[in-house]
Short mmCIF file of C-alpha atoms in Angstrom, two decimals:
data_model
loop_
_atom_site.label_atom_id
_atom_site.label_comp_id
_atom_site.label_asym_id
_atom_site.label_seq_id
_atom_site.Cartn_x
_atom_site.Cartn_y
_atom_site.Cartn_z
CA MET C 190 212.50 96.05 51.44
CA LEU C 191 215.78 94.46 50.36
CA PRO C 192 217.90 96.42 52.88
CA LEU C 193 215.49 95.33 55.60
CA ILE C 194 215.87 91.68 54.63
CA ALA C 195 219.65 92.06 54.42
CA ALA C 196 219.76 93.65 57.87
CA ALA C 197 217.61 90.86 59.28
CA LEU C 198 219.89 88.21 57.79
CA CYS C 199 222.97 89.96 59.17
CA LEU C 200 221.38 90.15 62.59
CA ALA C 201 220.40 86.51 62.39
CA ALA C 202 223.88 85.49 61.35
CA GLY C 203 225.45 87.45 64.17
CA ALA C 204 223.08 86.14 66.77
CA CYS C 205 223.37 82.53 65.77
CA GLY C 206 225.96 80.18 67.10
CA SER C 207 229.61 80.61 66.41
CA GLY C 208 229.84 77.28 64.72
CA GLY C 209 233.06 76.56 66.56
CA CYS C 210 234.26 75.31 69.91
CA TYR C 211 236.14 77.88 71.91
CA ASP C 212 237.02 75.37 74.62
CA ASN C 213 238.70 72.01 74.38
CA GLN C 214 237.01 69.03 72.82
CA ASN C 215 238.20 66.89 75.71
CA ALA C 216 238.42 67.42 79.44
CA ILE C 217 242.16 67.67 80.04
CA PRO C 218 243.50 69.27 83.21
CA LEU C 219 245.88 72.12 82.58
CA ALA C 220 248.68 72.34 85.14
CA GLN C 221 250.70 75.47 85.65
CA PHE C 222 254.09 75.78 87.28
CA LEU C 223 254.49 78.27 90.10
CA GLU C 224 257.35 79.25 92.34
CA ILE C 225 256.78 78.50 95.98
CA GLY C 226 256.84 81.58 98.12
CA THR C 227 256.07 84.11 95.39
CA SER C 228 253.41 82.04 93.59
CA LYS C 229 254.66 83.53 90.34
CA SER C 230 254.44 81.57 87.13
CA ILE C 231 257.79 80.08 86.14
CA SER C 232 259.12 78.30 83.11
CA ILE C 233 261.09 75.15 83.66
CA SER C 234 263.38 73.29 81.35
CA GLY C 235 265.25 70.07 81.65
CA VAL C 236 262.14 68.27 82.82
CA GLY C 237 260.63 65.42 80.89
CA ILE C 238 257.00 64.67 81.64
CA SER C 239 255.38 61.38 80.76
CA GLY C 240 252.46 59.30 81.85
CA VAL C 241 253.12 56.32 84.06
CA GLY C 242 252.31 53.31 81.95
CA ALA C 243 251.90 55.25 78.73
CA PRO C 244 252.16 53.15 75.59
CA ASN C 245 255.64 53.06 74.10
CA ASP C 246 256.90 55.26 76.94
CA SER C 247 255.69 58.23 75.00
CA VAL C 248 256.64 61.58 76.43
CA LEU C 249 254.33 64.52 76.94
CA VAL C 250 257.09 67.10 77.29
CA GLN C 251 260.68 66.69 76.17
CA PRO C 252 263.43 67.86 78.58
CA SER C 253 264.65 70.27 75.96
CA GLN C 254 261.41 72.22 76.06
CA SER C 255 260.89 75.19 78.35
CA ILE C 256 257.31 75.31 79.56
CA SER C 257 255.20 77.04 82.18
CA GLN C 258 252.02 75.00 81.63
CA VAL C 259 251.26 71.48 80.55
CA TYR C 260 248.13 69.47 79.76
CA LEU C 261 248.02 66.24 81.74
CA PRO C 262 245.61 63.92 79.89
CA MET C 263 243.55 61.53 81.99
CA ARG C 264 242.86 57.89 81.28
CA SER C 265 239.17 57.57 80.57
CA SER C 266 239.21 53.83 81.14
CA ALA C 267 240.80 54.04 84.59
CA SER C 268 240.11 55.79 87.85
CA SER C 269 243.66 56.90 88.44
CA THR C 270 246.36 58.50 86.34
CA ALA C 271 249.98 59.20 87.28
CA TRP C 272 252.54 61.43 85.62
CA CYS C 273 256.28 61.28 86.08
CA PHE C 274 258.44 64.40 86.16
CA HIS C 275 261.92 63.32 85.13
CA TYR C 276 264.61 65.90 85.88
CA THR C 277 267.73 66.10 83.78
CA GLY C 278 270.70 68.43 83.54
CA GLU C 279 271.02 71.33 85.92
CA ALA C 280 267.53 70.90 87.25
CA ALA C 281 268.34 67.77 89.17
CA SER C 282 270.96 66.98 91.71
CA VAL C 283 270.35 63.31 91.24
CA GLU C 284 268.82 62.32 87.94
CA THR C 285 267.02 59.37 89.42
CA ASP C 286 265.04 61.61 91.74
CA ASN C 287 261.87 61.94 89.73
CA ASP C 288 258.61 63.34 90.99
CA THR C 289 255.29 61.68 90.46
CA ILE C 290 251.83 63.20 90.61
CA THR C 291 248.87 60.85 90.88
CA LEU C 292 245.23 61.85 90.49
CA ASN C 293 242.36 59.63 91.59
CA TYR C 294 239.02 60.51 90.06
CA SER C 295 235.62 59.40 88.87
CA SER C 296 234.49 59.85 85.28
CA LEU C 297 231.26 61.58 84.32
CA PRO C 298 229.89 61.40 80.77
CA PHE C 299 228.94 64.90 79.71
CA PHE C 300 227.49 66.63 76.66
CA ALA C 301 229.27 69.97 76.48
CA SER C 302 227.79 71.42 73.31
CA GLU C 303 227.08 70.59 69.71
CA GLU C 304 230.36 72.19 68.68
CA CYS C 305 232.60 70.82 71.42
CA GLY C 306 230.85 67.48 71.55
CA ALA C 307 230.46 64.92 74.32
CA MET C 308 233.27 63.78 76.56
CA TYR C 309 234.16 62.56 80.02
CA TYR C 310 234.43 65.06 82.81
CA TYR C 311 236.60 64.01 85.72
CA LYS C 312 235.85 64.58 89.39
CA ILE C 313 239.10 64.42 91.35
CA THR C 314 238.56 62.58 94.59
CA SER C 315 242.13 62.58 95.88
CA PHE C 316 245.66 63.16 94.71
CA SER C 317 249.22 62.52 95.82
CA TYR C 318 252.68 63.62 94.81
CA THR C 319 256.32 63.31 95.69
CA THR C 320 258.47 66.25 96.64
CA HIS C 321 261.93 66.05 95.21
CA LEU C 322 261.78 69.27 93.29
CA ILE C 323 258.05 69.76 93.58
CA ASP C 324 257.19 71.54 96.77
CA SER C 325 253.47 71.03 96.68
CA VAL C 326 250.47 70.56 94.42
CA ALA C 327 247.11 72.29 94.66
CA VAL C 328 243.94 71.40 92.78
CA THR C 329 241.98 74.62 92.36
CA ASP C 330 238.85 72.91 91.01
CA SER C 331 238.17 69.26 91.50
CA LEU C 332 235.89 69.07 88.44
CA ILE C 333 237.99 68.83 85.30
CA THR C 334 236.01 70.12 82.34
CA ASN C 335 236.87 71.17 78.83
CA VAL C 336 237.18 74.81 79.87
CA ASP C 337 240.68 75.87 79.08
CA ILE C 338 241.87 77.24 82.44
CA PRO C 339 244.52 75.89 84.85
CA ARG C 340 243.07 73.49 87.42
CA ILE C 341 246.30 72.23 88.96
CA ASN C 342 249.02 74.36 90.48
CA ILE C 343 252.42 72.71 90.80
CA TYR C 344 254.72 74.63 93.12
CA PHE C 345 258.44 74.21 92.59
CA ARG C 346 261.10 75.28 94.99
CA ALA C 347 263.13 78.30 94.09
CA ALA C 348 266.50 77.78 92.45
CA SER C 349 268.35 78.44 95.72
CA ASP C 350 266.34 75.71 97.44
CA GLU C 351 266.96 73.11 94.77
CA GLY C 352 268.91 70.02 95.57
CA GLY C 353 268.37 67.88 98.52
CA GLU C 354 265.80 69.50 100.70
CA GLY C 355 263.01 67.49 99.11
CA GLY C 356 261.43 65.36 101.73
CA ASP C 357 262.24 67.53 104.70
CA ASP C 358 259.31 69.79 103.97
CA ASN C 359 256.80 67.00 104.01
CA SER C 360 256.20 67.21 107.70
CA ASP C 361 254.78 70.67 107.21
CA ASN C 362 252.08 69.31 104.91
CA GLU C 363 251.00 66.34 106.89
CA GLY C 364 247.29 66.34 107.49
CA GLY C 365 246.84 70.07 107.23
CA ASP C 366 246.92 73.10 105.02
CA ASP C 367 250.16 74.11 103.55
CA ASN C 368 251.19 77.60 102.65
CA ASN C 369 249.26 77.45 99.39
CA GLY C 370 245.98 76.45 100.81
CA ASN C 371 246.40 72.89 99.62
CA GLU C 372 244.92 70.45 102.06
CA ASN C 373 247.11 67.41 102.11
CA ALA C 374 246.58 64.23 103.96
CA GLY C 375 248.65 61.23 104.66
CA GLY C 376 252.04 62.74 104.03
CA GLU C 377 254.82 60.28 104.50
CA GLU C 378 257.80 61.91 106.09
CA SER C 379 260.24 59.32 104.93
CA GLY C 380 258.81 58.59 101.53
CA ASN C 381 258.57 62.11 100.17
CA GLU C 382 255.01 61.47 99.10
CA ASN C 383 252.03 63.59 99.93
CA ALA C 384 248.41 62.90 99.32
CA GLY C 385 245.71 65.48 98.99
CA GLU C 386 241.99 65.31 99.16
CA GLY C 387 240.39 66.33 95.95
CA GLY C 388 238.08 69.27 95.98
CA GLN C 389 237.88 72.89 95.25
CA GLN C 390 240.38 74.60 97.47
CA MET A 279 183.49 167.53 131.09
CA LYS A 280 181.80 164.19 130.78
CA ARG A 281 179.47 165.61 128.16
CA LEU A 282 182.43 166.94 126.17
CA SER A 283 184.12 163.53 126.24
CA ALA A 284 180.99 161.81 125.01
CA VAL A 285 180.64 164.28 122.11
CA LEU A 286 184.29 163.74 121.08
CA LEU A 287 183.86 159.96 121.24
CA LEU A 288 180.78 160.13 119.07
CA ILE A 289 182.58 162.29 116.47
CA ALA A 290 185.48 159.80 116.37
CA VAL A 291 183.13 156.83 115.82
CA LEU A 292 181.30 158.62 113.01
CA ALA A 293 184.58 159.55 111.35
CA CYS A 294 185.77 155.91 111.34
CA THR A 295 182.46 154.71 109.88
CA ALA A 296 182.61 157.30 107.14
CA ALA A 297 186.18 156.28 106.24
CA ALA A 298 185.23 152.56 105.96
CA GLN A 299 182.46 153.33 103.50
CA ARG A 300 184.66 155.13 101.01
CA ARG A 301 184.69 153.66 97.47
CA ILE A 302 187.35 153.99 94.85
CA LYS A 303 185.97 154.00 91.38
CA PRO A 304 188.48 152.87 88.69
CA VAL A 305 189.21 155.21 85.96
CA GLU A 306 188.04 153.75 82.68
CA THR A 307 189.75 154.81 79.53
CA PRO A 308 189.62 153.26 76.03
CA ALA A 309 193.00 151.68 76.75
CA THR A 310 191.92 149.92 79.91
CA VAL A 311 188.72 148.71 78.29
CA THR A 312 190.56 146.97 75.40
CA GLN A 313 193.53 145.81 77.44
CA SER A 314 192.10 142.39 78.34
CA ILE A 315 190.88 141.89 74.81
CA ASN A 316 194.28 142.61 73.35
CA GLU A 317 196.02 140.36 75.83
CA THR A 318 193.88 137.35 74.89
CA ALA A 319 193.64 138.09 71.19
CA ALA A 320 196.32 135.53 70.32
CA ASP A 321 195.12 132.84 72.70
CA THR A 322 194.59 129.81 70.45
CA SER A 323 192.27 128.05 72.83
CA ARG A 324 189.96 131.06 73.00
CA ILE A 325 190.06 131.46 69.24
CA ASN A 326 189.20 127.81 68.72
CA ALA A 327 186.47 127.99 71.34
CA ARG A 328 184.87 130.89 69.48
CA ARG A 329 185.19 129.10 66.17
CA ARG A 330 183.74 125.91 67.61
CA ALA A 331 180.77 127.89 68.90
CA GLN A 332 179.87 129.00 65.41
CA SER A 333 180.73 125.72 63.63
CA ILE A 334 179.33 122.31 63.05
CA SER A 335 181.59 119.25 63.19
CA TYR A 336 181.98 115.74 61.86
CA ILE A 337 184.53 112.94 62.31
CA ASP A 338 186.52 112.02 59.23
CA ASP A 339 187.81 108.57 58.30
CA ARG A 340 191.00 109.12 60.30
CA GLY A 341 189.02 109.70 63.46
CA LEU A 342 189.74 113.43 63.53
CA THR A 343 187.03 115.97 64.37
CA ILE A 344 186.62 118.39 61.47
CA TYR A 345 184.80 121.65 62.14
CA VAL A 346 182.95 123.54 59.41
CA ASP A 347 182.36 127.24 59.83
CA THR A 348 178.66 127.74 59.11
CA VAL A 349 179.26 131.26 57.83
CA THR A 350 182.31 130.87 55.62
CA ASN A 351 182.01 127.09 55.00
CA ILE A 352 185.70 126.75 55.79
CA GLU A 353 186.79 123.44 57.28
CA TRP A 354 189.29 123.50 60.07
CA THR A 355 190.73 121.19 62.70
CA ASP A 356 191.03 122.06 66.34
CA SER A 357 194.78 121.93 66.87
CA THR A 358 194.38 121.04 70.53
CA LEU A 359 192.71 117.79 69.50
CA ILE A 360 195.41 116.66 67.05
CA GLY A 361 197.55 113.85 68.38
CA ARG A 362 194.89 112.05 70.28
CA VAL A 363 194.63 108.34 69.67
CA PRO A 364 192.09 107.93 66.94
CA LYS A 365 189.04 105.91 67.74
CA MET A 366 189.22 102.25 66.83
CA ILE A 367 187.01 101.63 63.87
CA TYR A 368 186.79 97.84 64.17
CA PRO A 369 184.54 96.21 66.75
CA LEU A 370 185.71 94.50 69.90
CA LEU A 371 185.25 91.01 68.53
CA HIS A 372 186.68 91.41 65.08
CA SER A 373 187.85 87.95 64.09
CA ALA A 374 189.47 84.70 65.15
CA SER A 375 192.33 83.03 63.33
CA ILE A 376 194.03 79.69 63.30
CA GLY A 377 197.39 79.12 61.69
CA VAL A 378 199.85 76.40 60.87
CA ASN A 379 203.53 77.20 61.10
CA ILE A 380 205.24 75.42 58.22
CA TRP A 381 208.69 76.89 58.79
CA ASP A 382 210.18 73.76 60.33
CA PRO A 383 208.69 71.31 57.82
CA VAL A 384 210.05 73.42 54.98
CA MET A 385 213.44 73.73 56.64
CA ARG A 386 213.56 69.97 57.18
CA ILE A 387 213.20 69.56 53.43
CA PHE A 388 216.36 71.61 53.10
CA GLY A 389 218.28 69.49 55.58
CA GLN A 390 217.33 70.73 59.02
CA GLU A 391 217.47 67.88 61.52
CA HIS A 392 215.19 69.24 64.21
CA GLY A 393 211.73 70.70 64.66
CA LEU A 394 208.37 69.52 63.37
CA ALA A 395 205.36 71.86 63.27
CA ASP A 396 203.00 73.89 65.39
CA ILE A 397 199.53 75.33 65.19
CA TRP A 398 198.20 78.43 66.86
CA ALA A 399 194.97 80.28 67.45
CA GLU A 400 194.26 83.90 68.20
CA VAL A 401 191.31 86.19 68.82
CA ASP A 402 191.41 89.63 67.27
CA PHE A 403 190.05 92.50 69.36
CA HIS A 404 189.50 95.74 67.46
CA ASN A 405 191.89 94.46 64.78
CA ARG A 406 194.49 95.56 67.29
CA TYR A 407 195.02 93.23 70.26
CA LYS A 408 195.55 89.54 69.57
CA PRO A 409 195.98 87.10 72.46
CA THR A 410 197.49 83.92 71.12
CA VAL A 411 198.06 80.32 72.18
CA GLU A 412 200.31 77.95 70.31
CA ILE A 413 200.95 74.24 70.59
CA GLY A 414 203.42 72.18 68.65
CA LEU A 415 205.63 69.15 68.45
CA GLY A 416 209.37 69.01 68.13
CA THR A 417 211.98 66.35 67.70
CA ALA A 418 215.65 66.12 66.82
CA SER A 419 217.97 63.52 65.42
CA HIS A 420 221.26 65.16 64.75
CA PRO A 421 224.60 63.48 64.08
CA ALA A 422 227.73 65.45 64.82
CA PRO A 423 229.41 66.72 61.66
CA ASP A 424 232.51 64.68 62.43
CA GLY A 425 230.54 61.64 63.54
CA ARG A 426 231.65 61.83 67.16
CA PHE A 427 228.13 61.47 68.58
CA MET A 428 224.45 61.21 67.75
CA TYR A 429 222.08 63.64 69.48
CA ARG A 430 218.48 62.51 69.83
CA SER A 431 215.44 64.20 71.30
CA PRO A 432 212.21 62.18 71.13
CA LEU A 433 208.94 63.75 69.97
CA SER A 434 207.88 66.28 72.59
CA VAL A 435 205.18 68.88 72.94
CA PHE A 436 205.68 72.59 73.50
CA PHE A 437 203.40 75.52 74.26
CA ARG A 438 203.51 79.24 73.73
CA ILE A 439 201.16 81.85 75.09
CA GLY A 440 201.23 85.59 74.51
CA ALA A 441 199.78 88.40 72.48
CA SER A 442 200.42 90.53 69.43
CA TYR A 443 199.72 94.16 68.70
CA ASN A 444 198.71 95.25 65.22
CA PHE A 445 200.12 98.67 64.40
CA LEU A 446 197.76 99.01 61.42
CA PHE A 447 194.65 98.57 63.54
CA ASN A 448 192.59 101.22 61.75
CA SER A 449 193.62 100.11 58.31
CA ASN A 450 192.53 97.34 56.06
CA PRO A 451 192.82 94.10 58.08
CA ASP A 452 194.07 92.33 54.97
CA TYR A 453 197.46 93.83 55.77
CA GLN A 454 198.83 93.64 59.29
CA PHE A 455 202.13 94.57 60.85
CA MET A 456 202.46 93.27 64.38
CA ALA A 457 204.78 93.08 67.33
CA GLY A 458 204.33 90.25 69.77
CA VAL A 459 205.60 88.67 72.92
CA ARG A 460 205.34 85.01 73.88
CA TYR A 461 206.25 82.81 76.80
CA GLY A 462 207.03 79.28 75.74
CA PHE A 463 207.83 76.14 77.63
CA SER A 464 208.41 72.51 76.81
CA PRO A 465 208.90 69.32 78.81
CA PHE A 466 211.18 67.07 76.82
CA SER A 467 214.09 64.69 77.02
CA PHE A 468 217.29 64.05 75.14
CA HIS A 469 220.15 61.60 75.04
CA VAL A 470 223.43 61.35 73.21
CA ASP A 471 224.42 58.02 71.73
CA ASN A 472 227.56 56.50 70.38
CA VAL A 473 229.96 59.08 71.71
CA LYS A 474 233.38 58.27 70.36
CA ILE A 475 236.48 59.29 72.24
CA PRO A 476 239.81 59.15 70.50
CA GLY A 477 242.67 57.13 71.88
CA GLY A 478 244.73 60.20 72.53
CA TYR A 479 247.93 60.04 74.51
CA TRP A 480 246.97 56.91 76.38
CA GLY A 481 245.90 55.06 73.26
CA GLU A 482 242.57 54.04 74.77
CA PRO A 483 239.76 54.83 72.35
CA GLY A 484 236.23 54.06 73.42
CA THR A 485 232.56 54.79 73.05
CA PHE A 486 229.86 55.56 75.58
CA ASP A 487 226.28 56.83 75.76
CA ILE A 488 224.95 59.77 77.73
CA PRO A 489 221.74 58.62 79.44
CA SER A 490 218.38 60.24 78.78
CA GLN A 491 217.63 63.41 80.75
CA HIS A 492 214.17 64.86 81.31
CA ILE A 493 214.07 68.64 81.26
CA THR A 494 211.55 71.45 81.32
CA ALA A 495 212.69 74.66 79.70
CA GLY A 496 210.98 78.03 79.37
CA TRP A 497 211.79 80.97 77.18
CA LEU A 498 210.64 84.46 76.25
CA GLU A 499 210.11 85.43 72.67
CA PHE A 500 209.70 88.78 70.92
CA SER A 501 208.50 88.91 67.34
CA LEU A 502 207.81 91.22 64.44
CA SER A 503 205.26 89.88 62.01
CA LEU A 504 203.70 90.66 58.67
CA ARG A 505 200.45 89.16 57.51
CA VAL A 506 198.97 89.51 54.04
CA LYS A 507 195.67 88.22 52.75
CA LEU A 508 196.08 85.66 49.98
CA TRP A 509 192.57 84.67 49.10
CA GLY A 510 189.25 84.95 50.92
CA PRO A 511 189.82 83.97 54.54
CA VAL A 512 193.33 82.64 53.87
CA SER A 513 196.40 84.72 54.52
CA ALA A 514 200.12 84.20 54.95
CA GLY A 515 202.20 85.45 57.85
CA TRP A 516 205.94 85.87 58.34
CA SER A 517 207.52 86.32 61.72
CA PHE A 518 211.00 87.36 62.73
CA LYS A 519 211.68 86.22 66.29
CA PHE A 520 214.24 86.96 68.96
CA HIS A 521 214.12 84.60 71.92
CA SER A 522 216.04 83.92 75.08
CA LEU A 523 215.94 81.07 77.58
CA LEU A 524 214.46 81.98 80.93
CA HIS A 525 214.85 78.75 82.85
CA GLU A 526 215.64 75.09 82.41
CA SER A 527 215.98 72.12 84.67
CA ALA A 528 219.35 71.20 86.10
CA CYS A 529 221.14 68.69 83.91
CA THR A 530 223.62 66.21 85.31
CA TYR A 531 225.08 65.15 81.99
CA GLY A 532 225.03 68.41 80.08
CA LYS A 533 222.52 70.87 78.71
CA PRO A 534 220.34 70.10 75.69
CA TRP A 535 221.34 71.29 72.27
CA TYR A 536 217.76 71.38 70.95
CA ILE A 537 214.66 72.57 72.81
CA PRO A 538 211.29 71.86 71.15
CA GLY A 539 209.61 75.12 70.16
CA TYR A 540 212.77 77.09 70.85
CA GLY A 541 215.21 75.56 68.44
CA THR A 542 218.89 75.10 69.00
CA ARG A 543 220.15 76.73 72.17
CA ASN A 544 222.96 78.63 70.45
CA GLY A 545 220.55 80.59 68.24
CA SER A 546 218.83 83.74 69.45
CA VAL A 547 217.04 84.53 66.22
CA THR A 548 214.59 82.40 64.33
CA GLY A 549 211.53 82.82 62.17
CA SER A 550 208.22 81.32 61.25
CA PHE A 551 205.96 81.17 58.24
CA SER A 552 202.30 80.45 58.79
CA ILE A 553 199.25 79.84 56.66
CA VAL A 554 196.32 81.48 58.43
CA TYR A 555 192.56 80.95 58.22
CA THR A 556 190.48 83.82 59.59
CA ILE A 557 186.90 83.60 60.82
CA PRO A 558 184.98 86.88 61.13
CA LEU A 559 183.31 87.50 64.48
CA ARG A 560 181.65 90.83 63.83
CA HIS A 561 178.19 89.34 64.07
CA LEU A 562 178.81 88.58 67.75
CA ASN A 563 179.12 92.24 68.66
CA LYS A 564 176.28 94.38 69.95
CA PRO A 565 175.15 96.86 67.28
CA ASP A 566 176.60 100.29 67.62
CA PRO A 567 173.86 102.77 68.61
CA ASP A 568 175.36 105.31 66.22
CA THR A 569 175.17 102.94 63.27
CA VAL A 570 172.87 104.09 60.52
CA ILE A 571 170.34 101.37 59.77
CA GLU A 572 169.91 100.85 56.06
CA GLY A 573 166.40 100.86 54.60
CA GLU A 574 166.44 97.28 53.32
CA ASN A 575 167.38 96.05 56.75
CA LEU A 576 164.48 97.67 58.51
CA PRO A 577 162.14 95.14 60.11
CA GLU A 578 158.70 94.69 58.64
CA PRO A 579 156.18 96.94 60.40
CA PRO A 580 153.55 95.08 62.38
CA PRO A 581 150.12 94.84 60.75
CA PRO A 582 147.66 97.39 62.05
CA PRO A 583 144.73 96.21 64.16
CA GLN A 584 141.80 94.91 62.13
CA ASP A 585 139.19 97.13 63.70
CA THR A 586 140.90 100.28 62.52
CA ILE A 587 141.10 99.34 58.85
CA ALA A 588 137.47 98.82 57.84
CA ALA A 589 136.01 102.18 58.65
CA PRO A 590 136.82 104.75 55.98
CA LEU A 591 136.80 108.32 56.96
CA PRO A 592 133.34 109.90 56.44
CA GLU A 593 132.95 112.44 53.74
CA PRO A 594 132.91 115.93 55.10
CA PRO A 595 129.46 117.45 54.94
CA ALA A 596 128.73 119.68 52.01
CA PRO A 597 128.78 123.30 52.89
CA THR A 598 125.36 124.68 53.24
CA PRO A 599 124.67 127.71 51.11
CA LEU A 600 124.33 130.84 52.97
CA GLN A 601 120.83 131.90 53.17
CA GLN A 602 120.32 135.41 52.38
#
């Protein structure tokens, strides 16, 4: 009888919940860096990433770090969040040419699970970006949840293309699909700023 | 010439007729006579048929037919009959039971923050098949371990319907080992209060509430149960359950953590402990025609008619002596 009880308890323990959260405890979009043309993941260095209007000008990523992905936390109390990509060193021809990515969204309170808790999900309604070193941005899923997968693809130009071609490519993205399937709208040819409609693309 | 042809034709017809009437008589030797006997000598079915023809039989307490050879008084069992499902020894309407599941109340004493109680009723056919209905109430008030939210589910009703099968159906009904299947469903609601979000990178902490959501969920449940008689009509039953959600309503603000009657959604295994009261129903069955009626239960014979009692039989006339 005792082995039977022990087996039942083992089965119960294995079938019960994990007791842990395998996803994030907040809905934070994960952005990955890709090379335009090949769509291969790349690591970049010499880029400082910070939120526009962040308290104490705190930095998400230091320029000394080499990264291929980055979490871009959203402001739960606002409907728009912008991040600045500040290029330093060899990565930039002109250090003042920063790129900015802006996401516009609506917040949705959501109970994920007992382990992961409750949080805000974010539904991206539109987005925009500048194109100094960034070629384009694609949002693969407009609903930002706590599932830990990349939702934003940031395409950088290849090393040979770097330096000065920035805004010339904007005309290709105006009001249509670019090479990466990203539907952009309202591209400004002179201002190096593109805007995309949020949604699963 | 014509006469010769007719004679030849007649001879040919007679010859054919004679050939058709020929008979071949088989040659019988001692070997051919015993051949069929020898070939079937080891046939078990024929052997048993012969033994059955010269035996009497009775059915033992296991439901097996036991033959008794009337010559040698040897008991034997027809091997071709072994393996058949034994006859059910308990009547169709055997009993009815009601039970109270006290698993959740006991677990709440030890700190569980969900569940309440349920009651169930079943009818026992042949001490074997047990259709069951269950009804209960469930509630939850569960704070997150780190205090980040408070999960609440108001008092809600749930139902289960299904059946159990008693493997020990021809044994003492005081001890039962059962497998069961249930379908359960519950309409309920839940809400999450006081959700705290940390300030994080933006330094903007806050709190919010997730509004109440009304949901109907259904699940399937398989169980293994033991039931043991405690005293008189009272018994105790343990169940080990495996369950899985079948359907639930779409939820805008997230799926429920607790479902009344099911438990927490991340658990596939649960249990129950019931106190059971059993009511016998044997008296509702038609009497078995094969049942031996005991002497004390025989009905009183009707009184004989009055006109046949008074007249005693007349004395037989005395024999008259033979007159010489």
